[in-house]
mmCIF file of C-alpha atoms and ligand atoms in Angstrom:
data_model
loop_
_atom_site.group_PDB
_atom_site.id
_atom_site.type_symbol
_atom_site.label_atom_id
_atom_site.label_comp_id
_atom_site.label_asym_id
_atom_site.label_seq_id
_atom_site.Cartn_x
_atom_site.Cartn_y
_atom_site.Cartn_z
ATOM 1 C CA MET A 1 0.444 -82.912 32.475
ATOM 2 C CA PRO A 2 -0.343 -83.014 28.857
ATOM 3 C CA LYS A 3 1.443 -85.916 27.332
ATOM 4 C CA PRO A 4 2.950 -84.839 23.506
ATOM 5 C CA SER A 5 0.519 -85.909 21.015
ATOM 6 C CA THR A 6 1.496 -88.595 18.606
ATOM 7 C CA GLU A 7 2.948 -85.692 16.075
ATOM 8 C CA GLN A 8 5.058 -84.034 19.091
ATOM 9 C CA MET A 9 6.743 -87.778 19.298
ATOM 10 C CA ILE A 10 7.670 -88.347 15.220
ATOM 11 C CA LEU A 11 9.150 -84.475 16.122
ATOM 12 C CA MET A 12 11.199 -85.632 19.555
ATOM 13 C CA TYR A 13 12.803 -88.620 18.322
ATOM 14 C CA LYS A 14 13.669 -86.853 14.299
ATOM 15 C CA ARG A 15 15.511 -84.291 16.976
ATOM 16 C CA MET A 16 16.312 -86.838 19.967
ATOM 17 C CA LEU A 17 18.461 -88.526 16.277
ATOM 18 C CA MET A 18 19.315 -85.805 14.538
ATOM 19 C CA ILE A 19 21.738 -85.053 17.987
ATOM 20 C CA ARG A 20 22.894 -88.508 17.626
ATOM 21 C CA ARG A 21 23.619 -88.530 13.765
ATOM 22 C CA PHE A 22 25.619 -85.548 13.954
ATOM 23 C CA ASP A 23 27.486 -86.336 17.077
ATOM 24 C CA GLU A 24 28.193 -89.424 15.761
ATOM 25 C CA LYS A 25 29.143 -88.216 12.498
ATOM 26 C CA ALA A 26 31.421 -85.615 14.573
ATOM 27 C CA VAL A 27 32.812 -87.615 16.222
ATOM 28 C CA GLU A 28 34.058 -89.608 13.636
ATOM 29 C CA LEU A 29 35.258 -86.937 11.408
ATOM 30 C CA TYR A 30 38.091 -85.895 13.876
ATOM 31 C CA ARG A 31 38.743 -88.718 14.723
ATOM 32 C CA SER A 32 40.253 -89.131 10.864
ATOM 33 C CA GLY A 33 41.252 -85.962 11.351
ATOM 34 C CA GLU A 34 39.789 -83.281 9.468
ATOM 35 C CA LEU A 35 37.736 -81.123 11.998
ATOM 36 C CA PRO A 36 40.326 -78.919 14.109
ATOM 37 C CA GLY A 37 39.786 -78.026 17.607
ATOM 38 C CA PHE A 38 37.884 -80.002 20.511
ATOM 39 C CA LEU A 39 34.249 -81.136 20.691
ATOM 40 C CA HIS A 40 32.165 -82.937 24.074
ATOM 41 C CA PRO A 41 29.781 -85.586 21.967
ATOM 42 C CA TYR A 42 26.302 -85.391 24.009
ATOM 43 C CA ILE A 43 25.775 -88.620 23.084
ATOM 44 C CA GLY A 44 22.950 -90.235 25.662
ATOM 45 C CA GLU A 45 21.827 -87.466 26.742
ATOM 46 C CA GLU A 46 19.321 -86.602 24.260
ATOM 47 C CA ALA A 47 15.777 -86.382 26.043
ATOM 48 C CA THR A 48 16.306 -84.238 28.177
ATOM 49 C CA ALA A 49 17.719 -80.685 25.649
ATOM 50 C CA VAL A 50 14.590 -82.533 23.027
ATOM 51 C CA GLY A 51 11.975 -83.163 26.034
ATOM 52 C CA VAL A 52 13.384 -79.637 26.961
ATOM 53 C CA CYS A 53 12.954 -77.859 23.856
ATOM 54 C CA ALA A 54 9.348 -79.605 22.556
ATOM 55 C CA ASN A 55 7.493 -75.882 25.385
ATOM 56 C CA LEU A 56 10.155 -73.915 23.896
ATOM 57 C CA ARG A 57 8.869 -70.521 20.785
ATOM 58 C CA GLN A 58 11.261 -69.578 19.441
ATOM 59 C CA ASP A 59 11.385 -66.302 20.986
ATOM 60 C CA ASP A 60 12.227 -67.851 23.950
ATOM 61 C CA TYR A 61 16.086 -67.997 25.197
ATOM 62 C CA ILE A 62 18.744 -71.638 26.144
ATOM 63 C CA THR A 63 22.189 -71.210 27.467
ATOM 64 C CA SER A 64 23.962 -74.118 26.795
ATOM 65 C CA THR A 65 27.018 -75.590 27.850
ATOM 66 C CA HIS A 66 30.701 -77.442 26.779
ATOM 67 C CA ARG A 67 28.517 -80.253 25.783
ATOM 68 C CA GLY A 68 26.301 -78.125 22.835
ATOM 69 C CA HIS A 69 25.337 -79.453 20.157
ATOM 70 C CA GLY A 70 21.879 -81.034 21.274
ATOM 71 C CA HIS A 71 20.618 -77.435 23.260
ATOM 72 C CA LEU A 72 21.080 -76.078 20.158
ATOM 73 C CA ILE A 73 19.944 -78.620 18.052
ATOM 74 C CA ALA A 74 16.454 -79.938 19.853
ATOM 75 C CA LYS A 75 16.441 -75.248 19.872
ATOM 76 C CA GLY A 76 16.210 -75.902 15.576
ATOM 77 C CA GLY A 77 19.992 -74.286 15.259
ATOM 78 C CA SER A 78 21.127 -75.246 11.931
ATOM 79 C CA LEU A 79 23.334 -78.118 11.059
ATOM 80 C CA ASP A 80 24.880 -76.534 8.204
ATOM 81 C CA LYS A 81 25.812 -74.067 10.084
ATOM 82 C CA MET A 82 27.073 -75.956 13.469
ATOM 83 C CA MET A 83 29.410 -78.448 10.222
ATOM 84 C CA ALA A 84 30.798 -75.447 8.846
ATOM 85 C CA GLU A 85 31.329 -74.102 12.385
ATOM 86 C CA LEU A 86 33.015 -77.283 12.990
ATOM 87 C CA TYR A 87 35.512 -76.913 9.772
ATOM 88 C CA ALA A 88 36.184 -74.061 10.996
ATOM 89 C CA LYS A 89 34.323 -72.358 7.249
ATOM 90 C CA THR A 90 33.118 -68.531 6.953
ATOM 91 C CA THR A 91 29.356 -70.175 7.286
ATOM 92 C CA GLY A 92 29.641 -71.554 10.279
ATOM 93 C CA TYR A 93 27.756 -69.584 12.862
ATOM 94 C CA CYS A 94 30.716 -67.711 14.134
ATOM 95 C CA HIS A 95 32.429 -67.145 10.537
ATOM 96 C CA GLY A 96 34.919 -70.143 11.155
ATOM 97 C CA LYS A 97 36.328 -68.457 14.707
ATOM 98 C CA GLY A 98 34.644 -69.744 17.514
ATOM 99 C CA GLY A 99 34.755 -74.669 17.112
ATOM 100 C CA SER A 100 31.781 -75.481 19.351
ATOM 101 C CA MET A 101 31.877 -73.641 22.149
ATOM 102 C CA HIS A 102 31.320 -71.161 21.255
ATOM 103 C CA ILE A 103 27.609 -71.218 19.060
ATOM 104 C CA ALA A 104 25.527 -68.946 19.570
ATOM 105 C CA ASP A 105 21.844 -68.111 17.174
ATOM 106 C CA VAL A 106 20.305 -65.183 19.189
ATOM 107 C CA SER A 107 16.818 -64.441 16.363
ATOM 108 C CA LEU A 108 16.237 -68.614 17.580
ATOM 109 C CA GLY A 109 16.817 -67.260 21.314
ATOM 110 C CA ILE A 110 20.409 -69.248 21.052
ATOM 111 C CA LEU A 111 22.084 -67.102 24.029
ATOM 112 C CA GLY A 112 25.670 -69.238 23.188
ATOM 113 C CA ALA A 113 27.743 -72.886 24.078
ATOM 114 C CA ASN A 114 30.283 -71.628 27.015
ATOM 115 C CA GLY A 115 33.460 -73.613 27.770
ATOM 116 C CA ILE A 116 32.949 -71.786 31.468
ATOM 117 C CA VAL A 117 31.233 -74.554 33.463
ATOM 118 C CA GLY A 118 28.279 -72.836 34.793
ATOM 119 C CA GLY A 119 28.841 -69.754 32.988
ATOM 120 C CA GLY A 120 24.756 -70.209 31.315
ATOM 121 C CA ILE A 121 23.231 -70.009 34.353
ATOM 122 C CA PRO A 122 23.573 -66.596 34.939
ATOM 123 C CA ILE A 123 23.210 -65.650 31.343
ATOM 124 C CA ALA A 124 19.454 -67.041 31.672
ATOM 125 C CA THR A 125 19.360 -65.111 34.497
ATOM 126 C CA GLY A 126 20.127 -62.174 32.938
ATOM 127 C CA ALA A 127 17.763 -62.666 30.148
ATOM 128 C CA ALA A 128 14.757 -64.153 32.527
ATOM 129 C CA LEU A 129 15.183 -59.993 34.535
ATOM 130 C CA SER A 130 15.201 -58.626 30.792
ATOM 131 C CA VAL A 131 12.520 -60.439 29.484
ATOM 132 C CA LYS A 132 10.973 -59.248 33.202
ATOM 133 C CA MET A 133 11.813 -55.888 33.103
ATOM 134 C CA ARG A 134 10.542 -55.755 29.097
ATOM 135 C CA GLN A 135 6.971 -57.262 30.525
ATOM 136 C CA THR A 136 6.751 -60.266 27.351
ATOM 137 C CA ASP A 137 5.670 -63.704 28.198
ATOM 138 C CA GLN A 138 9.121 -65.299 26.397
ATOM 139 C CA VAL A 139 11.355 -67.522 28.715
ATOM 140 C CA ALA A 140 14.865 -67.760 30.170
ATOM 141 C CA VAL A 141 16.062 -72.247 30.571
ATOM 142 C CA SER A 142 19.627 -72.862 31.079
ATOM 143 C CA PHE A 143 20.992 -76.321 30.697
ATOM 144 C CA PHE A 144 23.837 -77.784 32.706
ATOM 145 C CA GLY A 145 25.820 -80.387 34.808
ATOM 146 C CA ASP A 146 26.056 -82.230 38.006
ATOM 147 C CA GLY A 147 29.346 -80.235 37.681
ATOM 148 C CA ALA A 148 28.242 -77.000 37.470
ATOM 149 C CA SER A 149 25.784 -76.863 40.056
ATOM 150 C CA ASN A 150 28.771 -76.569 41.696
ATOM 151 C CA GLN A 151 29.053 -72.866 41.006
ATOM 152 C CA GLY A 152 29.485 -69.943 43.452
ATOM 153 C CA VAL A 153 27.882 -68.903 39.777
ATOM 154 C CA PHE A 154 24.128 -71.543 39.856
ATOM 155 C CA HIS A 155 23.645 -70.499 44.027
ATOM 156 C CA GLU A 156 24.092 -66.298 43.424
ATOM 157 C CA ALA A 157 21.563 -67.137 40.205
ATOM 158 C CA LEU A 158 19.011 -69.261 41.851
ATOM 159 C CA ASN A 159 18.546 -67.035 44.741
ATOM 160 C CA LEU A 160 18.626 -64.027 42.325
ATOM 161 C CA ALA A 161 16.162 -65.106 40.860
ATOM 162 C CA SER A 162 13.630 -66.783 43.527
ATOM 163 C CA ILE A 163 13.327 -63.163 45.138
ATOM 164 C CA TRP A 164 12.992 -61.493 42.025
ATOM 165 C CA GLU A 165 10.802 -63.591 40.443
ATOM 166 C CA LEU A 166 12.528 -65.026 37.049
ATOM 167 C CA PRO A 167 10.786 -66.361 34.328
ATOM 168 C CA VAL A 168 13.760 -68.755 34.104
ATOM 169 C CA VAL A 169 13.885 -72.717 33.839
ATOM 170 C CA TYR A 170 17.196 -73.957 35.419
ATOM 171 C CA VAL A 171 17.835 -78.325 33.785
ATOM 172 C CA CYS A 172 20.452 -79.793 35.567
ATOM 173 C CA GLU A 173 22.040 -82.808 33.162
ATOM 174 C CA ASN A 174 23.138 -84.536 35.794
ATOM 175 C CA ASN A 175 24.806 -87.422 33.477
ATOM 176 C CA GLN A 176 27.078 -89.094 36.637
ATOM 177 C CA TYR A 177 30.850 -87.164 35.826
ATOM 178 C CA GLY A 178 31.911 -83.774 36.494
ATOM 179 C CA MET A 179 35.351 -84.799 33.725
ATOM 180 C CA GLY A 180 36.915 -87.669 35.101
ATOM 181 C CA THR A 181 35.123 -87.637 39.060
ATOM 182 C CA PRO A 182 31.784 -89.283 39.359
ATOM 183 C CA GLN A 183 29.079 -87.663 42.068
ATOM 184 C CA CYS A 184 29.962 -89.475 44.304
ATOM 185 C CA LYS A 185 32.855 -87.912 45.194
ATOM 186 C CA HIS A 186 32.460 -84.169 44.187
ATOM 187 C CA GLN A 187 28.903 -83.468 46.583
ATOM 188 C CA ARG A 188 27.249 -85.591 49.343
ATOM 189 C CA ILE A 189 23.754 -85.708 48.277
ATOM 190 C CA LYS A 190 22.226 -87.993 46.104
ATOM 191 C CA ASP A 191 19.911 -85.646 44.711
ATOM 192 C CA ILE A 192 20.855 -82.221 42.747
ATOM 193 C CA SER A 193 17.095 -81.043 42.776
ATOM 194 C CA ILE A 194 16.622 -80.639 46.837
ATOM 195 C CA ARG A 195 19.060 -77.618 46.457
ATOM 196 C CA ALA A 196 16.287 -75.343 45.087
ATOM 197 C CA LYS A 197 14.414 -76.206 48.370
ATOM 198 C CA ALA A 198 17.604 -73.487 50.093
ATOM 199 C CA TYR A 199 15.954 -71.061 47.143
ATOM 200 C CA GLY A 200 12.054 -71.482 47.643
ATOM 201 C CA MET A 201 11.522 -72.298 44.064
ATOM 202 C CA PRO A 202 10.165 -75.661 43.524
ATOM 203 C CA GLY A 203 12.516 -78.876 42.627
ATOM 204 C CA VAL A 204 12.325 -81.779 40.630
ATOM 205 C CA SER A 205 14.315 -85.527 39.995
ATOM 206 C CA VAL A 206 13.563 -86.966 36.869
ATOM 207 C CA ASP A 207 14.695 -89.380 34.404
ATOM 208 C CA GLY A 208 16.527 -87.664 32.799
ATOM 209 C CA ASN A 209 16.212 -90.587 29.740
ATOM 210 C CA ASP A 210 12.377 -90.381 30.018
ATOM 211 C CA VAL A 211 11.621 -88.292 26.828
ATOM 212 C CA ILE A 212 8.130 -88.272 27.468
ATOM 213 C CA LYS A 213 8.875 -87.826 31.046
ATOM 214 C CA VAL A 214 11.402 -84.760 30.747
ATOM 215 C CA TYR A 215 8.876 -83.153 28.661
ATOM 216 C CA GLU A 216 5.651 -83.370 31.015
ATOM 217 C CA THR A 217 8.077 -81.519 33.609
ATOM 218 C CA ALA A 218 9.269 -78.718 31.533
ATOM 219 C CA ASP A 219 6.390 -78.517 30.108
ATOM 220 C CA GLU A 220 5.259 -77.408 33.952
ATOM 221 C CA ALA A 221 8.245 -75.514 34.539
ATOM 222 C CA ILE A 222 7.624 -73.431 32.175
ATOM 223 C CA THR A 223 3.582 -72.947 32.253
ATOM 224 C CA ARG A 224 4.312 -71.883 35.529
ATOM 225 C CA ALA A 225 8.005 -68.627 34.468
ATOM 226 C CA ARG A 226 5.325 -68.070 31.506
ATOM 227 C CA ARG A 227 2.358 -67.373 34.566
ATOM 228 C CA GLY A 228 4.658 -65.073 36.282
ATOM 229 C CA ASP A 229 5.366 -67.649 39.138
ATOM 230 C CA GLY A 230 9.228 -68.468 39.195
ATOM 231 C CA PRO A 231 11.641 -70.416 38.308
ATOM 232 C CA THR A 232 11.437 -73.918 38.991
ATOM 233 C CA LEU A 233 15.164 -76.610 39.354
ATOM 234 C CA ILE A 234 14.430 -79.183 37.007
ATOM 235 C CA GLU A 235 17.695 -81.970 37.223
ATOM 236 C CA CYS A 236 17.563 -84.953 34.288
ATOM 237 C CA LYS A 237 19.541 -87.774 35.601
ATOM 238 C CA THR A 238 21.182 -89.128 32.310
ATOM 239 C CA TYR A 239 24.831 -90.334 31.202
ATOM 240 C CA ARG A 240 27.035 -89.280 28.351
ATOM 241 C CA LEU A 241 28.219 -92.793 26.530
ATOM 242 C CA HIS A 242 31.069 -91.275 25.428
ATOM 243 C CA GLY A 243 33.975 -89.664 27.068
ATOM 244 C CA HIS A 244 33.750 -86.659 28.131
ATOM 245 C CA HIS A 245 35.283 -85.393 24.861
ATOM 246 C CA VAL A 246 35.905 -87.002 22.007
ATOM 247 C CA GLY A 247 40.030 -87.563 22.640
ATOM 248 C CA ASP A 248 38.446 -88.717 26.146
ATOM 249 C CA PRO A 249 38.144 -93.378 26.341
ATOM 250 C CA GLY A 250 36.268 -93.069 29.303
ATOM 251 C CA THR A 251 37.548 -96.242 30.538
ATOM 252 C CA SER A 252 39.462 -95.180 33.123
ATOM 253 C CA TYR A 253 36.776 -94.165 35.912
ATOM 254 C CA ARG A 254 34.124 -96.080 35.090
ATOM 255 C CA THR A 255 33.395 -99.402 34.718
ATOM 256 C CA ARG A 256 32.332 -101.672 30.365
ATOM 257 C CA ASP A 257 29.427 -102.817 32.642
ATOM 258 C CA GLU A 258 28.927 -99.428 34.053
ATOM 259 C CA VAL A 259 28.071 -98.594 30.552
ATOM 260 C CA ASP A 260 26.218 -101.287 29.585
ATOM 261 C CA GLU A 261 23.510 -101.199 31.621
ATOM 262 C CA TRP A 262 23.405 -96.977 30.650
ATOM 263 C CA LYS A 263 23.060 -98.707 26.781
ATOM 264 C CA GLN A 264 19.810 -99.658 27.810
ATOM 265 C CA ARG A 265 17.854 -96.900 29.171
ATOM 266 C CA ASP A 266 19.089 -95.179 26.379
ATOM 267 C CA PRO A 267 16.025 -92.346 25.159
ATOM 268 C CA ILE A 268 16.566 -93.223 21.680
ATOM 269 C CA LEU A 269 15.566 -96.615 21.550
ATOM 270 C CA ARG A 270 12.654 -96.536 24.327
ATOM 271 C CA LEU A 271 10.668 -93.467 22.041
ATOM 272 C CA GLY A 272 11.318 -95.530 19.412
ATOM 273 C CA LYS A 273 9.747 -98.799 21.161
ATOM 274 C CA ILE A 274 6.983 -96.538 22.270
ATOM 275 C CA ILE A 275 6.009 -95.173 19.699
ATOM 276 C CA CYS A 276 5.549 -98.381 18.101
ATOM 277 C CA GLU A 277 3.979 -100.238 20.260
ATOM 278 C CA GLU A 278 1.523 -97.434 21.451
ATOM 279 C CA GLU A 279 1.147 -95.522 18.103
ATOM 280 C CA ASP A 280 0.897 -97.998 15.793
ATOM 281 C CA PHE A 281 4.394 -97.657 13.642
ATOM 282 C CA SER A 282 6.832 -99.812 11.626
ATOM 283 C CA GLU A 283 10.188 -100.614 12.528
ATOM 284 C CA SER A 284 10.498 -100.057 8.815
ATOM 285 C CA GLU A 285 8.670 -96.409 9.317
ATOM 286 C CA LEU A 286 11.313 -95.601 11.580
ATOM 287 C CA GLU A 287 13.306 -96.392 9.743
ATOM 288 C CA ALA A 288 12.684 -93.672 6.908
ATOM 289 C CA ILE A 289 12.813 -91.180 9.957
ATOM 290 C CA ASP A 290 16.808 -92.372 10.470
ATOM 291 C CA SER A 291 17.565 -91.697 6.643
ATOM 292 C CA GLU A 292 15.697 -88.337 6.304
ATOM 293 C CA VAL A 293 17.653 -87.749 8.823
ATOM 294 C CA THR A 294 21.221 -88.771 7.448
ATOM 295 C CA GLU A 295 20.690 -87.137 4.455
ATOM 296 C CA GLU A 296 19.873 -83.886 5.879
ATOM 297 C CA LEU A 297 23.332 -84.399 7.869
ATOM 298 C CA GLN A 298 25.882 -85.346 4.255
ATOM 299 C CA ARG A 299 23.756 -82.094 3.169
ATOM 300 C CA ALA A 300 24.820 -80.310 6.132
ATOM 301 C CA ILE A 301 28.605 -81.604 5.918
ATOM 302 C CA GLN A 302 29.731 -80.832 2.056
ATOM 303 C CA PHE A 303 27.506 -77.661 2.992
ATOM 304 C CA ALA A 304 30.551 -76.905 5.057
ATOM 305 C CA LYS A 305 32.818 -78.750 2.538
ATOM 306 C CA ASP A 306 32.321 -76.727 -0.242
ATOM 307 C CA SER A 307 32.976 -73.660 2.130
ATOM 308 C CA PRO A 308 35.376 -71.446 1.757
ATOM 309 C CA SER A 309 38.074 -71.137 5.369
ATOM 310 C CA PRO A 310 38.230 -67.784 6.192
ATOM 311 C CA GLN A 311 41.673 -65.231 4.902
ATOM 312 C CA PRO A 312 44.643 -64.523 7.579
ATOM 313 C CA GLU A 313 43.250 -59.896 6.432
ATOM 314 C CA GLU A 314 40.087 -61.477 8.190
ATOM 315 C CA ALA A 315 41.269 -62.997 11.289
ATOM 316 C CA LEU A 316 40.726 -59.452 13.252
ATOM 317 C CA ASP A 317 36.250 -59.155 11.427
ATOM 318 C CA ASP A 318 33.928 -59.672 14.195
ATOM 319 C CA LEU A 319 35.927 -59.827 17.101
ATOM 320 C CA PHE A 320 35.092 -57.158 20.732
ATOM 321 C CA ALA A 321 37.272 -55.719 22.475
HETATM 322 C C1 LIG B 25 35.323 -71.763 35.370
HETATM 323 C C2 LIG B 25 35.819 -73.707 34.757
HETATM 324 N N1 LIG B 25 36.175 -74.782 35.680
HETATM 325 C C3 LIG B 25 36.685 -75.866 34.868
HETATM 326 C C4 LIG B 25 37.154 -75.881 33.946
HETATM 327 C C5 LIG B 25 37.070 -77.690 32.779
HETATM 328 N N2 LIG B 25 35.786 -77.738 33.077
HETATM 329 C C6 LIG B 25 35.949 -78.455 31.855
HETATM 330 S S1 LIG B 25 34.226 -79.477 31.758
HETATM 331 C C7 LIG B 25 34.290 -79.636 32.983
HETATM 332 C C8 LIG B 25 33.617 -81.028 33.574
HETATM 333 C C9 LIG B 25 32.021 -79.465 33.681
HETATM 334 O O1 LIG B 25 31.276 -81.094 34.580
HETATM 335 P P1 LIG B 25 29.799 -81.068 34.547
HETATM 336 O O2 LIG B 25 29.448 -79.517 35.260
HETATM 337 O O3 LIG B 25 29.177 -82.066 35.334
HETATM 338 O O4 LIG B 25 29.255 -81.409 32.785
HETATM 339 P P2 LIG B 25 30.018 -83.072 31.520
HETATM 340 O O5 LIG B 25 30.413 -82.455 31.268
HETATM 341 O O6 LIG B 25 30.078 -83.511 32.495
HETATM 342 O O7 LIG B 25 28.377 -82.210 30.516
HETATM 343 C C10 LIG B 25 35.335 -79.160 33.580
HETATM 344 C C11 LIG B 25 35.746 -78.947 34.967
HETATM 345 C C12 LIG B 25 36.215 -75.108 32.901
HETATM 346 N N3 LIG B 25 35.723 -75.869 31.325
HETATM 347 N N4 LIG B 25 35.888 -74.244 33.169
HETATM 348 MG MG1 LIG B 26 28.320 -83.339 34.998
#
């Protein structure tokens, strides 16, 4: 398995920080009453989106979830347009009418966040079928949660993808909970990757907070799909450090000790340590990356604030019925 190069590690570090800072800021703006709507922070799970997407080309496809900001940023989504969408401005991805859970950018292969749990799984499978019919070498990746792996559509999609040998990689983000329900109360199995066996495809579980491990595992699965050898199921074991959504304190169904324990496995701190120890980077060089990210984000917030709100007479524009 090829290890990521130094440049790739720095890029992954920056992308993870971008996701972390974006969602921290979004939570803060939401709590101060500046953002309308609803959002689900990806804080703590950054290594999964970034490690997978670092292997993808612009013309590859992804489908995302209700917790989508991380996937969109990892696939190259515009911070300006994302932030403007959260602010419900006309310059946002959905012209301010969709919000956090409906962001898509087809030019980047981002086929959409999705408020329907498991909803992205058949969409990615369909995209992979289109790749096969068009005879290109693109790949589709579907991100979804541990909870979504209990949806009927997960099983139907994996079966079809296997039978048709579709170029798709299923990435299950096992963040230990479906809302307030721990994994042990919603399924008997521990490793979700064993479900791959039922559909005759490779299944592998990895530490989803180890971005290098995620990168290497995804590389193998994506290369296999691109070669025409069919789908893979990857389970990334990770943790959401925030509540289920921005209004959930996340204190009634898990202990402070558990959260603190996972904070020790913070994916960004872990990669930072590796970059310093093995790639000879200094703390101040990492801080400079953080400042760059913070400035980029400030520009996105300013862009969103300076943008116009949609007018009532535009309410029915861009709607399909
Ligand atoms: C079809 C459907 N059922 C129920 C819900 C309500 N709901 C929103 S998020 C969620 C939990 C999803 O858990 P998981 O798939 O593990 O994703 P996570 O939130 O942990 O990232 C549920 C049940 C929904 N949005 N869609
Ligand atoms: Mg979950």
